[in-house]
Short mmCIF file of N, CA and C in Angstrom, two decimals:
data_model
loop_
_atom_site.label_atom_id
_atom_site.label_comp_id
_atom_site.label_asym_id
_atom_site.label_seq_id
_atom_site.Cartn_x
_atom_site.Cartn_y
_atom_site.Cartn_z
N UNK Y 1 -31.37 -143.43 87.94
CA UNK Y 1 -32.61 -142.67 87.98
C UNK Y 1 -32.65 -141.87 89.27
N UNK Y 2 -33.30 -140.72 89.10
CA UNK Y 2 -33.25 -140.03 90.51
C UNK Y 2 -35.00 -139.74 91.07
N UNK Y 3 -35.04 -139.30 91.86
CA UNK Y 3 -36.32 -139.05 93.08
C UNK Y 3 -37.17 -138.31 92.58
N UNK Y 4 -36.26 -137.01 90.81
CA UNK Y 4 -36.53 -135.79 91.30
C UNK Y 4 -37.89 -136.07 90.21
N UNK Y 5 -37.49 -137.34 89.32
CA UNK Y 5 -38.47 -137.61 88.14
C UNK Y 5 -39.77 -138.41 88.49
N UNK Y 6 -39.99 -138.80 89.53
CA UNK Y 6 -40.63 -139.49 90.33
C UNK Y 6 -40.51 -141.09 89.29
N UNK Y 7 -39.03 -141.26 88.92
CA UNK Y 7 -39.27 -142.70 88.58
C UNK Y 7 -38.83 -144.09 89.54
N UNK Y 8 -38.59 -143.79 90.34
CA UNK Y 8 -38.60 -144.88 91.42
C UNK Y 8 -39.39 -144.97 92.93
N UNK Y 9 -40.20 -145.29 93.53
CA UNK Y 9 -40.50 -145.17 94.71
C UNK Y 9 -39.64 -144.96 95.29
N UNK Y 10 -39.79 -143.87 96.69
CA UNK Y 10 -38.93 -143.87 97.62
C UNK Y 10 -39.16 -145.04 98.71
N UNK Y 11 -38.18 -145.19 99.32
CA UNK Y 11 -38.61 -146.53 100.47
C UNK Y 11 -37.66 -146.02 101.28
N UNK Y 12 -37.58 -145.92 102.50
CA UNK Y 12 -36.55 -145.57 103.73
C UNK Y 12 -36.02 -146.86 104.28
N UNK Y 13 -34.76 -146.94 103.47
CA UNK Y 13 -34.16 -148.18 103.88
C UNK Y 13 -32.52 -147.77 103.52
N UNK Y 14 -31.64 -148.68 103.90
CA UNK Y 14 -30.04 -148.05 103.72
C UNK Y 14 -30.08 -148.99 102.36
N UNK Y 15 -29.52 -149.30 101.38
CA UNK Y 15 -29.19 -150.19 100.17
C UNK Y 15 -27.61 -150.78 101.03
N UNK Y 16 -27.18 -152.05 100.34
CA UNK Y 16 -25.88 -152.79 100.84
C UNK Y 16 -26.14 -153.82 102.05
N UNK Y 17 -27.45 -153.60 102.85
CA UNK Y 17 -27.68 -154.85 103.90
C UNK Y 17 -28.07 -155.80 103.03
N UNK Y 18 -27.75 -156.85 103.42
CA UNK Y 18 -28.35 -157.94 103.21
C UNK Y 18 -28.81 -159.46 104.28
N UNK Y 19 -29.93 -160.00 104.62
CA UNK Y 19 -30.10 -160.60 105.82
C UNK Y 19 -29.60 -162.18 105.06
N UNK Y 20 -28.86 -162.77 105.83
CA UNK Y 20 -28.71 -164.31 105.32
C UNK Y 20 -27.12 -164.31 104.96
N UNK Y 21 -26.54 -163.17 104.30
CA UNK Y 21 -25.91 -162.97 103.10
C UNK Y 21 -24.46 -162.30 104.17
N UNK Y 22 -23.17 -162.60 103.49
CA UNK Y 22 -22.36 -161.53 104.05
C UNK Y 22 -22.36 -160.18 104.09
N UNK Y 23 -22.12 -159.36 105.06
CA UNK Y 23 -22.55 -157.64 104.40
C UNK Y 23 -21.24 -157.05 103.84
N UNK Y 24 -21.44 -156.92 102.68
CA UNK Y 24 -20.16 -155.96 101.80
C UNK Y 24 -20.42 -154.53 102.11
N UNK Y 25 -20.30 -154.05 103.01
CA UNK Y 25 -20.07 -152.67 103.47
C UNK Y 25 -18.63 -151.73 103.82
N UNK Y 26 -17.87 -151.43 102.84
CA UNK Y 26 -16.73 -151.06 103.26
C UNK Y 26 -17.20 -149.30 104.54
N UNK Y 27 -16.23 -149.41 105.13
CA UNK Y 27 -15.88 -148.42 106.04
C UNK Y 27 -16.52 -147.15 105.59
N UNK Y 28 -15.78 -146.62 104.71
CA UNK Y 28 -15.94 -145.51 103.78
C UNK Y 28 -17.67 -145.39 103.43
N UNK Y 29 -18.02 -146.24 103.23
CA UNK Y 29 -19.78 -146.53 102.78
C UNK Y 29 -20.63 -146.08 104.07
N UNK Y 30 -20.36 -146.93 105.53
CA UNK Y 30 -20.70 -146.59 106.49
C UNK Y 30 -20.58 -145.20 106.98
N UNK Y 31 -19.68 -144.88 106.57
CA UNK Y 31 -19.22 -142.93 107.37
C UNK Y 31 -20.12 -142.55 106.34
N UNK Y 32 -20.02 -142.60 104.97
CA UNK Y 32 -20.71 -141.84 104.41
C UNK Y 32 -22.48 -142.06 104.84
N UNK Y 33 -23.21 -143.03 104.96
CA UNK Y 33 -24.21 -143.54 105.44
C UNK Y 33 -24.66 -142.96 106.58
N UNK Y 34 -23.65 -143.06 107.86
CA UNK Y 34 -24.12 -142.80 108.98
C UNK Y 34 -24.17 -140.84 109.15
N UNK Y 35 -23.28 -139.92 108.03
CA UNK Y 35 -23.03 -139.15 107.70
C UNK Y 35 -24.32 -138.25 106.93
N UNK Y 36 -25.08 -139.23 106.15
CA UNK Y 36 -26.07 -138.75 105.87
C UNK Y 36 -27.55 -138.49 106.85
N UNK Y 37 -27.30 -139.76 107.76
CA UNK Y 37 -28.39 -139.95 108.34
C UNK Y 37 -28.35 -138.78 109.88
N UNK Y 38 -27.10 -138.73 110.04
CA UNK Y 38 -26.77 -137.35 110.87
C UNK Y 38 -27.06 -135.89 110.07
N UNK Y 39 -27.10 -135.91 109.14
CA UNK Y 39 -27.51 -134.39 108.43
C UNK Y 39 -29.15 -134.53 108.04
N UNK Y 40 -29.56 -135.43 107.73
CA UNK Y 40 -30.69 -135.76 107.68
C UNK Y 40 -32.03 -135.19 108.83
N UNK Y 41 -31.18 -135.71 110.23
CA UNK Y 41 -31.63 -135.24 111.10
C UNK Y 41 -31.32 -133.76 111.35
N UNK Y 42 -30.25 -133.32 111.44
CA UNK Y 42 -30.29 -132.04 111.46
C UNK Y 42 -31.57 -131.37 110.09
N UNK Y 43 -31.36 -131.75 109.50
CA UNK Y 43 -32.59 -130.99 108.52
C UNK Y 43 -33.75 -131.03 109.13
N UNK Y 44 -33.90 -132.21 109.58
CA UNK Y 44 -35.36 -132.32 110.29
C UNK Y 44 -35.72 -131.61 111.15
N UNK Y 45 -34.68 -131.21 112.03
CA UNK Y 45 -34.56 -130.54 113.26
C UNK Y 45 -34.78 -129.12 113.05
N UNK Y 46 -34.07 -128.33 112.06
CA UNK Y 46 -34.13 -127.16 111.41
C UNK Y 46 -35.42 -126.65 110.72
N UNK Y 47 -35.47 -127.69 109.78
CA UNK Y 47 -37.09 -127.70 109.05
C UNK Y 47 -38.38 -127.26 109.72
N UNK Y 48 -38.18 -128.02 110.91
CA UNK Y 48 -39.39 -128.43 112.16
C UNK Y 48 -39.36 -127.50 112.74
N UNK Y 49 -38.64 -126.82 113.40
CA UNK Y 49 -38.60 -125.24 114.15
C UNK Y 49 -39.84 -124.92 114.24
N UNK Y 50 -40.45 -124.67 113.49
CA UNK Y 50 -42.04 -124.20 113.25
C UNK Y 50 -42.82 -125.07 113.55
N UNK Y 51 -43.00 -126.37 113.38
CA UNK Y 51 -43.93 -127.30 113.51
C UNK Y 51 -44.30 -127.81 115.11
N UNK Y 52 -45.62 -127.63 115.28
CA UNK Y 52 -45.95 -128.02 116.69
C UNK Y 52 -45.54 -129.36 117.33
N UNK Y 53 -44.52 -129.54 118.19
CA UNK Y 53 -44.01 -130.70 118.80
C UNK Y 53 -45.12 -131.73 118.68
N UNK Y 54 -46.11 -131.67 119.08
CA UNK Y 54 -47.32 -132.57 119.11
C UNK Y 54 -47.41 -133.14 117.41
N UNK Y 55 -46.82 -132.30 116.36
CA UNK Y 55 -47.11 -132.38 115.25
C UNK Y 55 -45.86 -133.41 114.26
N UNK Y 56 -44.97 -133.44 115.36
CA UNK Y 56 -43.63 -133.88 114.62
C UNK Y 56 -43.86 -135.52 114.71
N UNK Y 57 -44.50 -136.20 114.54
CA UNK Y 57 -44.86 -138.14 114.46
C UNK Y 57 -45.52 -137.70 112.73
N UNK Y 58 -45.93 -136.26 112.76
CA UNK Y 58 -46.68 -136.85 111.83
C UNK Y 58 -45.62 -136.20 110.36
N UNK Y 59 -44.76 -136.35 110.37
CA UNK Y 59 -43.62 -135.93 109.47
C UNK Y 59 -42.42 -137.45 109.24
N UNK Y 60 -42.05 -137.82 107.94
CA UNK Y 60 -41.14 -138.73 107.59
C UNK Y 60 -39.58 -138.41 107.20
N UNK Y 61 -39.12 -139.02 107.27
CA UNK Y 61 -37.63 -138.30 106.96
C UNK Y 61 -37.09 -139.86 105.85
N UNK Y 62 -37.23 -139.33 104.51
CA UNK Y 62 -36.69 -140.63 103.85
C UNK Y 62 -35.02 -140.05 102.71
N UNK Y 63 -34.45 -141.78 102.68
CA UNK Y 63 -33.33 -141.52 102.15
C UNK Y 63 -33.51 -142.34 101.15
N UNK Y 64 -32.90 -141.85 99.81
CA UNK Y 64 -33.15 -142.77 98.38
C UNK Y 64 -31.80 -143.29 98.35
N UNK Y 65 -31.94 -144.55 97.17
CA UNK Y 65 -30.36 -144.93 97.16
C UNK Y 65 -29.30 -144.57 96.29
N UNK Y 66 -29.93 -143.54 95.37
CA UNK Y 66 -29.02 -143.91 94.39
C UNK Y 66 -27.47 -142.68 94.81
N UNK Y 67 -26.46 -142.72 94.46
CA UNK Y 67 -25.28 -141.53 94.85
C UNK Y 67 -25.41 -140.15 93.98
N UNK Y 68 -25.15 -139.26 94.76
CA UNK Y 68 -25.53 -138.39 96.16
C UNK Y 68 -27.17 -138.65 96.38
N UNK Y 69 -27.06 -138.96 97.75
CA UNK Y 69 -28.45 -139.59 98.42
C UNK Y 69 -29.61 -138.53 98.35
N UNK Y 70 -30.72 -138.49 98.03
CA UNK Y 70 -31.91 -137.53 98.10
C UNK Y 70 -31.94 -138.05 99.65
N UNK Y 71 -32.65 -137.39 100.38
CA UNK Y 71 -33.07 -137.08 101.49
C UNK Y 71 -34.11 -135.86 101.40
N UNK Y 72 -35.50 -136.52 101.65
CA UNK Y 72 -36.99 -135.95 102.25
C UNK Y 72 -37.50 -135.76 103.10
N UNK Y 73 -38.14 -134.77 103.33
CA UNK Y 73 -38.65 -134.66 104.82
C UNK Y 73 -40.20 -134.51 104.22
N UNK Y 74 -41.32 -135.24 104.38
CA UNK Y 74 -42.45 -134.85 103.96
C UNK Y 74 -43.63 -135.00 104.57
N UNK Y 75 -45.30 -134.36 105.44
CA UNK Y 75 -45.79 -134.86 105.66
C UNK Y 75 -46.61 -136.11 105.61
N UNK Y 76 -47.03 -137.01 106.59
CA UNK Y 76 -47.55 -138.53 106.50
C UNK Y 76 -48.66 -138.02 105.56
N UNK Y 77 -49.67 -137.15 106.24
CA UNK Y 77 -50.64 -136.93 105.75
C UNK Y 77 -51.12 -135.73 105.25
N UNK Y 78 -52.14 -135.84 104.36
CA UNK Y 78 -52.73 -134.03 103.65
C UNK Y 78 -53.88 -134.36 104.02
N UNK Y 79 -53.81 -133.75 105.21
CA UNK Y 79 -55.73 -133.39 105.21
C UNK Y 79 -56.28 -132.58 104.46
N UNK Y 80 -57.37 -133.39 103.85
CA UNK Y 80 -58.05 -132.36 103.05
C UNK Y 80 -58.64 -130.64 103.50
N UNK Y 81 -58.99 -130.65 104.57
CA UNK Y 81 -59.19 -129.00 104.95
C UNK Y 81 -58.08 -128.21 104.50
N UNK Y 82 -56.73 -128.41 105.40
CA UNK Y 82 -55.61 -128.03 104.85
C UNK Y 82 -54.90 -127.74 103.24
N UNK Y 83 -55.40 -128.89 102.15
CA UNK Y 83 -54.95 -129.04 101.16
C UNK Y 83 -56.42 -128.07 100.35
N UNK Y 84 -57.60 -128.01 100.55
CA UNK Y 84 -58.14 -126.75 99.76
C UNK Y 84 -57.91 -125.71 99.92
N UNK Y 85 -57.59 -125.31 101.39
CA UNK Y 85 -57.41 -124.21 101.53
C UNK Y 85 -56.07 -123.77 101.02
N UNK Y 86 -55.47 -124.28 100.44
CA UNK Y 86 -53.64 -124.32 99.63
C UNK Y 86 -53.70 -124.66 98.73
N UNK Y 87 -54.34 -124.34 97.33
CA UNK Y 87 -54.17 -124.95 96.16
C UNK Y 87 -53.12 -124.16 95.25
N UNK Y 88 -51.48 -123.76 95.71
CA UNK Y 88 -50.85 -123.76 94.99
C UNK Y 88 -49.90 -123.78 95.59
N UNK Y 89 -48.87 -124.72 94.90
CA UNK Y 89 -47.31 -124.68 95.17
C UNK Y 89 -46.28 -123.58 95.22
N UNK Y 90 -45.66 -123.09 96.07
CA UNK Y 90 -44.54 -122.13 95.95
C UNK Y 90 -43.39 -122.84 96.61
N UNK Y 91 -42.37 -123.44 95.47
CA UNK Y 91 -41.57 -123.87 95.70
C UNK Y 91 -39.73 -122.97 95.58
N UNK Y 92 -39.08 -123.07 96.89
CA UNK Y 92 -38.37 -122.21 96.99
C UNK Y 92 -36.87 -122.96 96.91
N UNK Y 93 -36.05 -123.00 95.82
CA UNK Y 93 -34.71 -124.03 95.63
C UNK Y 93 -33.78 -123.23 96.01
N UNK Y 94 -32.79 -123.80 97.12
CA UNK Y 94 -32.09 -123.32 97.43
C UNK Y 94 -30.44 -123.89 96.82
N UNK Y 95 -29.57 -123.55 96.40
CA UNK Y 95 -28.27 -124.22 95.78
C UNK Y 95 -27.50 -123.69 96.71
N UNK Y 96 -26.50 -124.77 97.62
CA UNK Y 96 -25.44 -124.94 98.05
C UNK Y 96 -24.05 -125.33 97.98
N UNK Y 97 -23.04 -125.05 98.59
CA UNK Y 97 -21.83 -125.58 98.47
C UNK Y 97 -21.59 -126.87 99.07
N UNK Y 98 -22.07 -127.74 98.33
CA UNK Y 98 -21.93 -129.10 98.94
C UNK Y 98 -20.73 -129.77 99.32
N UNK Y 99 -20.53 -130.94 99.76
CA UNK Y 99 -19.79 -132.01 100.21
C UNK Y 99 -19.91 -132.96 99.13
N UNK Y 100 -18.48 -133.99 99.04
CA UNK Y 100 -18.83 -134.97 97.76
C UNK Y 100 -20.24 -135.70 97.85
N UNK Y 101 -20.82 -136.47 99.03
CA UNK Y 101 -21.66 -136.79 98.93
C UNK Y 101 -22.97 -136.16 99.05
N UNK Y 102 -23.07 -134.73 98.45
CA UNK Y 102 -24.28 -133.63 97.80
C UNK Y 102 -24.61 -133.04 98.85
N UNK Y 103 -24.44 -133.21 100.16
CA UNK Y 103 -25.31 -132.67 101.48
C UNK Y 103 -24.45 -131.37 101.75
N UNK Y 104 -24.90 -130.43 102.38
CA UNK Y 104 -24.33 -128.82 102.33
C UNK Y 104 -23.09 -129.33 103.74
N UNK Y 105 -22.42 -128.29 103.76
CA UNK Y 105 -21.24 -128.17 104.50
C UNK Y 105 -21.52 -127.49 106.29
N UNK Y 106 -21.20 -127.55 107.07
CA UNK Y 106 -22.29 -127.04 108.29
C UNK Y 106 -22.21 -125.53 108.26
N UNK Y 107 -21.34 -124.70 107.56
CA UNK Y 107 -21.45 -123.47 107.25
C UNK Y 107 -22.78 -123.37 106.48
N UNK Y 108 -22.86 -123.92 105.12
CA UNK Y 108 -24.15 -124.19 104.65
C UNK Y 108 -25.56 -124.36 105.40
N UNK Y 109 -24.95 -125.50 106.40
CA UNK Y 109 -26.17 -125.97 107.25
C UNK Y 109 -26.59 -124.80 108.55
N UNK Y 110 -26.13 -124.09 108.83
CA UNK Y 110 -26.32 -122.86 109.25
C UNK Y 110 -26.64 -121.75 108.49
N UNK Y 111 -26.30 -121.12 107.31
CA UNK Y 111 -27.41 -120.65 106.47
C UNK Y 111 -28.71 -120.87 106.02
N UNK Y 112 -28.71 -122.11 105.99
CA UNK Y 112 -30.02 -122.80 105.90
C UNK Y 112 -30.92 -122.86 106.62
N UNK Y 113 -30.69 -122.89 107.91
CA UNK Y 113 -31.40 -122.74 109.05
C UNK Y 113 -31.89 -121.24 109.33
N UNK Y 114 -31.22 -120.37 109.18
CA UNK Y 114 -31.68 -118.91 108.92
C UNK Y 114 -32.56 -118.61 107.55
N UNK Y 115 -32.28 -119.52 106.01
CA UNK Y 115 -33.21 -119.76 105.54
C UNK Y 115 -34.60 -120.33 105.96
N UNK Y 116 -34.37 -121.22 105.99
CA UNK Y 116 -35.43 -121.55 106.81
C UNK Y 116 -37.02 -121.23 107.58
N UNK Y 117 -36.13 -120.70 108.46
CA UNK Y 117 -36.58 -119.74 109.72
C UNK Y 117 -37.72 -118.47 109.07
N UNK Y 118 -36.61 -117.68 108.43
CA UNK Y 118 -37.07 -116.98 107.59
C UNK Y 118 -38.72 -117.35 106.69
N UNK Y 119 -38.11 -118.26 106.21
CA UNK Y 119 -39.50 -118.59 104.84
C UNK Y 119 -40.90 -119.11 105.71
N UNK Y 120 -40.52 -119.62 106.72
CA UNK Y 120 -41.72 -120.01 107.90
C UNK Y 120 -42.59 -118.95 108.31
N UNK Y 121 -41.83 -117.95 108.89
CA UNK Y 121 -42.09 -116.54 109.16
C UNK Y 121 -43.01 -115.80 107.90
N UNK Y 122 -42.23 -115.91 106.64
CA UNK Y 122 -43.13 -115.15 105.96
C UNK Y 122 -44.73 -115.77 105.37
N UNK Y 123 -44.17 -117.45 105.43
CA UNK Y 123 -45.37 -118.05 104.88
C UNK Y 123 -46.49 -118.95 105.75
N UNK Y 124 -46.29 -118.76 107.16
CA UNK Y 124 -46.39 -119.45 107.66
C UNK Y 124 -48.12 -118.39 107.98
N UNK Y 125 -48.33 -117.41 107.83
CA UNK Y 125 -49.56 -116.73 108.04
C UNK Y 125 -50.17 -116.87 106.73
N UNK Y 126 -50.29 -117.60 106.07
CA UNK Y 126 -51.20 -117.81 104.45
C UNK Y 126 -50.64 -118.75 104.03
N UNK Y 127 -50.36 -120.24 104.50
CA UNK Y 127 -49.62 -121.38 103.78
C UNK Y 127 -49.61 -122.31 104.75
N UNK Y 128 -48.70 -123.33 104.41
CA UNK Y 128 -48.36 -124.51 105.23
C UNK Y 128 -47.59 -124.85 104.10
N UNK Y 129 -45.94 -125.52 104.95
CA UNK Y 129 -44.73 -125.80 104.94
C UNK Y 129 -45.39 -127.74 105.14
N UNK Y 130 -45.08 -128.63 103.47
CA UNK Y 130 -45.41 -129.64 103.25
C UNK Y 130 -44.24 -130.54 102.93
N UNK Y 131 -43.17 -130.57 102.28
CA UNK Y 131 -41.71 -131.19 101.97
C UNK Y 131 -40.56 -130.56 101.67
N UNK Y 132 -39.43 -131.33 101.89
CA UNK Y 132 -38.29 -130.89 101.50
C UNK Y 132 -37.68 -131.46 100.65
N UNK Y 133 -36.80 -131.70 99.68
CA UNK Y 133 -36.13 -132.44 99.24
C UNK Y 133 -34.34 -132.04 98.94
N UNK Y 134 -33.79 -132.78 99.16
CA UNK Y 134 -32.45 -131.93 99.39
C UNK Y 134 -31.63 -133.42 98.44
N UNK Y 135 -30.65 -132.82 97.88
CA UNK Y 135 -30.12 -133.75 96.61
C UNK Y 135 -28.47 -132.99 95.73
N UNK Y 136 -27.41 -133.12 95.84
CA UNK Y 136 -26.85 -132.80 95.08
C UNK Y 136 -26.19 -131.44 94.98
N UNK Y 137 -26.21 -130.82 96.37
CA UNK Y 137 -25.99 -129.31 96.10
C UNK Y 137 -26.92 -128.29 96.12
N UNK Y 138 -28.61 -129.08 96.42
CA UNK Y 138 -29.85 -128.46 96.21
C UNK Y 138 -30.66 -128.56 97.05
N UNK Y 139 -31.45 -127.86 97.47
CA UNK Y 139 -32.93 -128.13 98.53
C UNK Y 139 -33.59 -127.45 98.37
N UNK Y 140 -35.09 -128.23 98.00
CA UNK Y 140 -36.42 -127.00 97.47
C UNK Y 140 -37.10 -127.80 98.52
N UNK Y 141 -37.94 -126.29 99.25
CA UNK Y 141 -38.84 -126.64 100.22
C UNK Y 141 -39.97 -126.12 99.24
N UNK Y 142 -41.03 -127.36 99.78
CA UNK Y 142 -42.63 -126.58 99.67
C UNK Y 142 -43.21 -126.41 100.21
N UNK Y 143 -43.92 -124.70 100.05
CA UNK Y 143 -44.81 -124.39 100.94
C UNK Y 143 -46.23 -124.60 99.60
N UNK Y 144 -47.29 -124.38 100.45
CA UNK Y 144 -48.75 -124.72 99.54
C UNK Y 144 -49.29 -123.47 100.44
N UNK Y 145 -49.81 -122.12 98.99
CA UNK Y 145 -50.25 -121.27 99.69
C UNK Y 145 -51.60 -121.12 98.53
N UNK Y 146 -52.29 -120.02 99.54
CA UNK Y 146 -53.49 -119.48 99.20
C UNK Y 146 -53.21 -118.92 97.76
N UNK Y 147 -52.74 -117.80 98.35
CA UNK Y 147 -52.10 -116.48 96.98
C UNK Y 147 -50.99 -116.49 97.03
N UNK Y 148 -49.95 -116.57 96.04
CA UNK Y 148 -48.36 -116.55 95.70
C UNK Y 148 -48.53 -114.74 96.23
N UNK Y 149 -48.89 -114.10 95.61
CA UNK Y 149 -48.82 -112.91 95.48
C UNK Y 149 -48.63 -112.15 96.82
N UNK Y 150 -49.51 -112.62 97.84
CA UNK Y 150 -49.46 -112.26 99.38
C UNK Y 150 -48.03 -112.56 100.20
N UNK Y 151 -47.00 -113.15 99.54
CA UNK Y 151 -46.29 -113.64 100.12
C UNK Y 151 -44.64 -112.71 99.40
N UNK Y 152 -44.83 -112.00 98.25
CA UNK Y 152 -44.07 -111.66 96.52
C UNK Y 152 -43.17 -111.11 97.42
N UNK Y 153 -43.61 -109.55 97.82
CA UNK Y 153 -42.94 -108.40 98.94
C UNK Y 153 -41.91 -109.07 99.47
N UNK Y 154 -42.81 -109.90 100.68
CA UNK Y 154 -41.52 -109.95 101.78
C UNK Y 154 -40.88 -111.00 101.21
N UNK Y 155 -40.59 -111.84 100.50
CA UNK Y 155 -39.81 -113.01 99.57
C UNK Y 155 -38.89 -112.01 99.21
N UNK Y 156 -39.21 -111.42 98.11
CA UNK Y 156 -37.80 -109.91 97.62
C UNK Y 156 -37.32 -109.23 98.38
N UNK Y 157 -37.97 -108.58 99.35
CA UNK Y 157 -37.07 -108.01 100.92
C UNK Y 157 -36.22 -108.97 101.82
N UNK Y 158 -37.17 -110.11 101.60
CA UNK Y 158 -36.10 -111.25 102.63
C UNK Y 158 -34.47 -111.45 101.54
N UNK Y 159 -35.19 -111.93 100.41
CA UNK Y 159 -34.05 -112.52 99.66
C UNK Y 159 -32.87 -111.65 99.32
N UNK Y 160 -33.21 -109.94 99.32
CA UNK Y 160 -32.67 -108.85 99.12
C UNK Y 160 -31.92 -108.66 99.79
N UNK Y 161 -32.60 -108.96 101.20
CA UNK Y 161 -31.37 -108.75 102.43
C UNK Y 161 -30.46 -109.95 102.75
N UNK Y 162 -30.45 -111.11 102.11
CA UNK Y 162 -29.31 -112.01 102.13
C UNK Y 162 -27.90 -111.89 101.74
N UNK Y 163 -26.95 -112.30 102.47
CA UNK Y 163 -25.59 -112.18 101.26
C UNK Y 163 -25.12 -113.11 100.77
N UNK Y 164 -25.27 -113.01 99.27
CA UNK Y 164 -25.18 -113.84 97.95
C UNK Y 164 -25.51 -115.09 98.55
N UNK Y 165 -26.66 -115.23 97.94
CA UNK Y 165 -27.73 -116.64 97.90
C UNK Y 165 -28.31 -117.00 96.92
N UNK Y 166 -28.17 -118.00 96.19
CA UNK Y 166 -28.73 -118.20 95.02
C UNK Y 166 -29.59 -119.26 95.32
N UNK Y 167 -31.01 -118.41 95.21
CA UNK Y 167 -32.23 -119.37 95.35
C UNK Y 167 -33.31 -119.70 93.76
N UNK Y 168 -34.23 -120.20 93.93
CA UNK Y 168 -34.98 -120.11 92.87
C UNK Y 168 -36.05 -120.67 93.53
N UNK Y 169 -37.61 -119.73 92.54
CA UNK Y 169 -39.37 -119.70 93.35
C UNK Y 169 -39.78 -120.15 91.94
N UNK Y 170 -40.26 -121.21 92.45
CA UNK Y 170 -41.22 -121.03 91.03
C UNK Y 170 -42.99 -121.49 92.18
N UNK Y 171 -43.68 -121.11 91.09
CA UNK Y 171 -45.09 -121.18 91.81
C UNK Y 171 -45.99 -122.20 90.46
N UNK Y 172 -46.73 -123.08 91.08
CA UNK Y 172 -47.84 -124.03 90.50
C UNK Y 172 -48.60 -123.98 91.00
N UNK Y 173 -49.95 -123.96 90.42
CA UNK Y 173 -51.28 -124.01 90.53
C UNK Y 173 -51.39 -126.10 90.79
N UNK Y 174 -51.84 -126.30 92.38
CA UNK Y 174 -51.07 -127.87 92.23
C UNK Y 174 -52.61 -128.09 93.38
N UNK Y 175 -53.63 -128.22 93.14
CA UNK Y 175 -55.09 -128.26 94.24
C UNK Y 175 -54.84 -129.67 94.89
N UNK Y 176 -54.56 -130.27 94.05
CA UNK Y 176 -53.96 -131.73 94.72
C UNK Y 176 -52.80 -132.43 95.18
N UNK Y 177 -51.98 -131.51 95.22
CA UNK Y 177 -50.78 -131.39 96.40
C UNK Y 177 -50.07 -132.26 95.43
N UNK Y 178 -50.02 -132.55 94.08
CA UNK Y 178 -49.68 -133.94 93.60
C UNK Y 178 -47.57 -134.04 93.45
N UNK Y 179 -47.13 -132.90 94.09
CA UNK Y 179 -45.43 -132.90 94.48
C UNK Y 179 -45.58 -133.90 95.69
N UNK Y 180 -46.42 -133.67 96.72
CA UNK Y 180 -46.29 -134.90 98.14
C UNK Y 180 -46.60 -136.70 98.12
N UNK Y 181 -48.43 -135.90 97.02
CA UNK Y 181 -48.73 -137.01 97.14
C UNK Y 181 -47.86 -138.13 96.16
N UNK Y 182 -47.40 -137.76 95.38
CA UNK Y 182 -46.55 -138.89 94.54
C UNK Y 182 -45.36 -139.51 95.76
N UNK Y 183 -44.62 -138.52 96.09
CA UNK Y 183 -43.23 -139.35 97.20
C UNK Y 183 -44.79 -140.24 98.02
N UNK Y 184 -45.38 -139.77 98.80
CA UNK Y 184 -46.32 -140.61 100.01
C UNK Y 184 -46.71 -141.70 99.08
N UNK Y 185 -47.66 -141.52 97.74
CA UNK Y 185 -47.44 -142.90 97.02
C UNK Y 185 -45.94 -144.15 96.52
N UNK Y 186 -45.13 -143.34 96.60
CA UNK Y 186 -43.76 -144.30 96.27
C UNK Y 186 -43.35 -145.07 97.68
N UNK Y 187 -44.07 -144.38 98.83
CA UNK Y 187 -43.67 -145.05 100.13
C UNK Y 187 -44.59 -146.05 100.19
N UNK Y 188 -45.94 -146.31 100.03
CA UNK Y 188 -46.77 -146.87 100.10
C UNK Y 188 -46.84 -148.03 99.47
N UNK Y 189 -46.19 -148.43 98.13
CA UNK Y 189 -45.84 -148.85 97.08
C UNK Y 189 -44.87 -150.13 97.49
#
């Protein structure tokens, strides 16, 4: 099962420890593990660019278990001021040239970061930047904006001026943030 169906809670934990128990962790498991949790952070790091230092406690960084690892970056909390004034999703998927275990390549991870950068810039004056989810060759960020429409322009000029990027926008009418609040309920859980 994967993250993307919301059929399992997420929980931020590694899978393979066990307390009491011998740990069956081959080598290979660990690199890949400690491998994720190093790109992980770089996402966070990249993601956050925009986000007020004072603001970064209030952001999670979770890893699911099943292979190739989801990895989230999502706010703790939706304040409600914030979340009326954003009642719709514009979600922006980005597809990469991954690594066997789904996470982009640091060529990748440097495009991304200029992605990034970019989508902050355009949405960051009529929106707020709420999760990430990255999985398999894939990463859709959400932003939660006022008007999709205020944002259409410079999305096609930005994306226009990229070389060969294959993204995908789709937009939902979502007043209750219910893409966040489900992962924040699977943590809670």
């Amino acid at each position: 099962m994967d993250f993307l169906s919301g059929s399992r809670p997420l929980i931020p934990h590694v899978r393979g420890f066990r307390f009491g128990a011998a740990v069956y962790i081959t080598l290979c498991r660990m690199i890949s593990i400690l491998r994720a949790l190093a790109l992980a952070t770089a996402f966070l790091i990249a993601a956050c660019a925009s986000i007020d230092p004072a603001q970064k406690d209030d952001w999670m960084v979770l890893r699911g278990e099943d292979e190739p690892p989801e990895i989230v970056l999502v706010r703790r909390k939706v304040p409600q001021e914030i979340q009326s004034r954003f009642p719709v999703l514009l979600r922006v998927t980005w597809f990469y040239d991954a690594l066997p275990d789904g996470l982009p390549t640091d060529r990748e991870i440097e495009r991304g970061r200029a992605l990034y950068a970019a989508l902050d810039r355009i949405i960051e004056k009529d929106g707020v930047y709420a999760m990430s989810r990255t999985v398999a060759g894939a990463r859709s960020m959400y932003y939660y904006v006022n008007n999709p429409r205020d944002h259409a322009e410079n999305l096609r000029r930005f994306f226009e001026s990229m070389p060969s990027i294959q993204v995908r926008i789709s937009v939902h009418y979502e007043p209750e943030w219910a893409s966040v609040r489900m992962v924040l309920d699977g943590v809670r859980h």
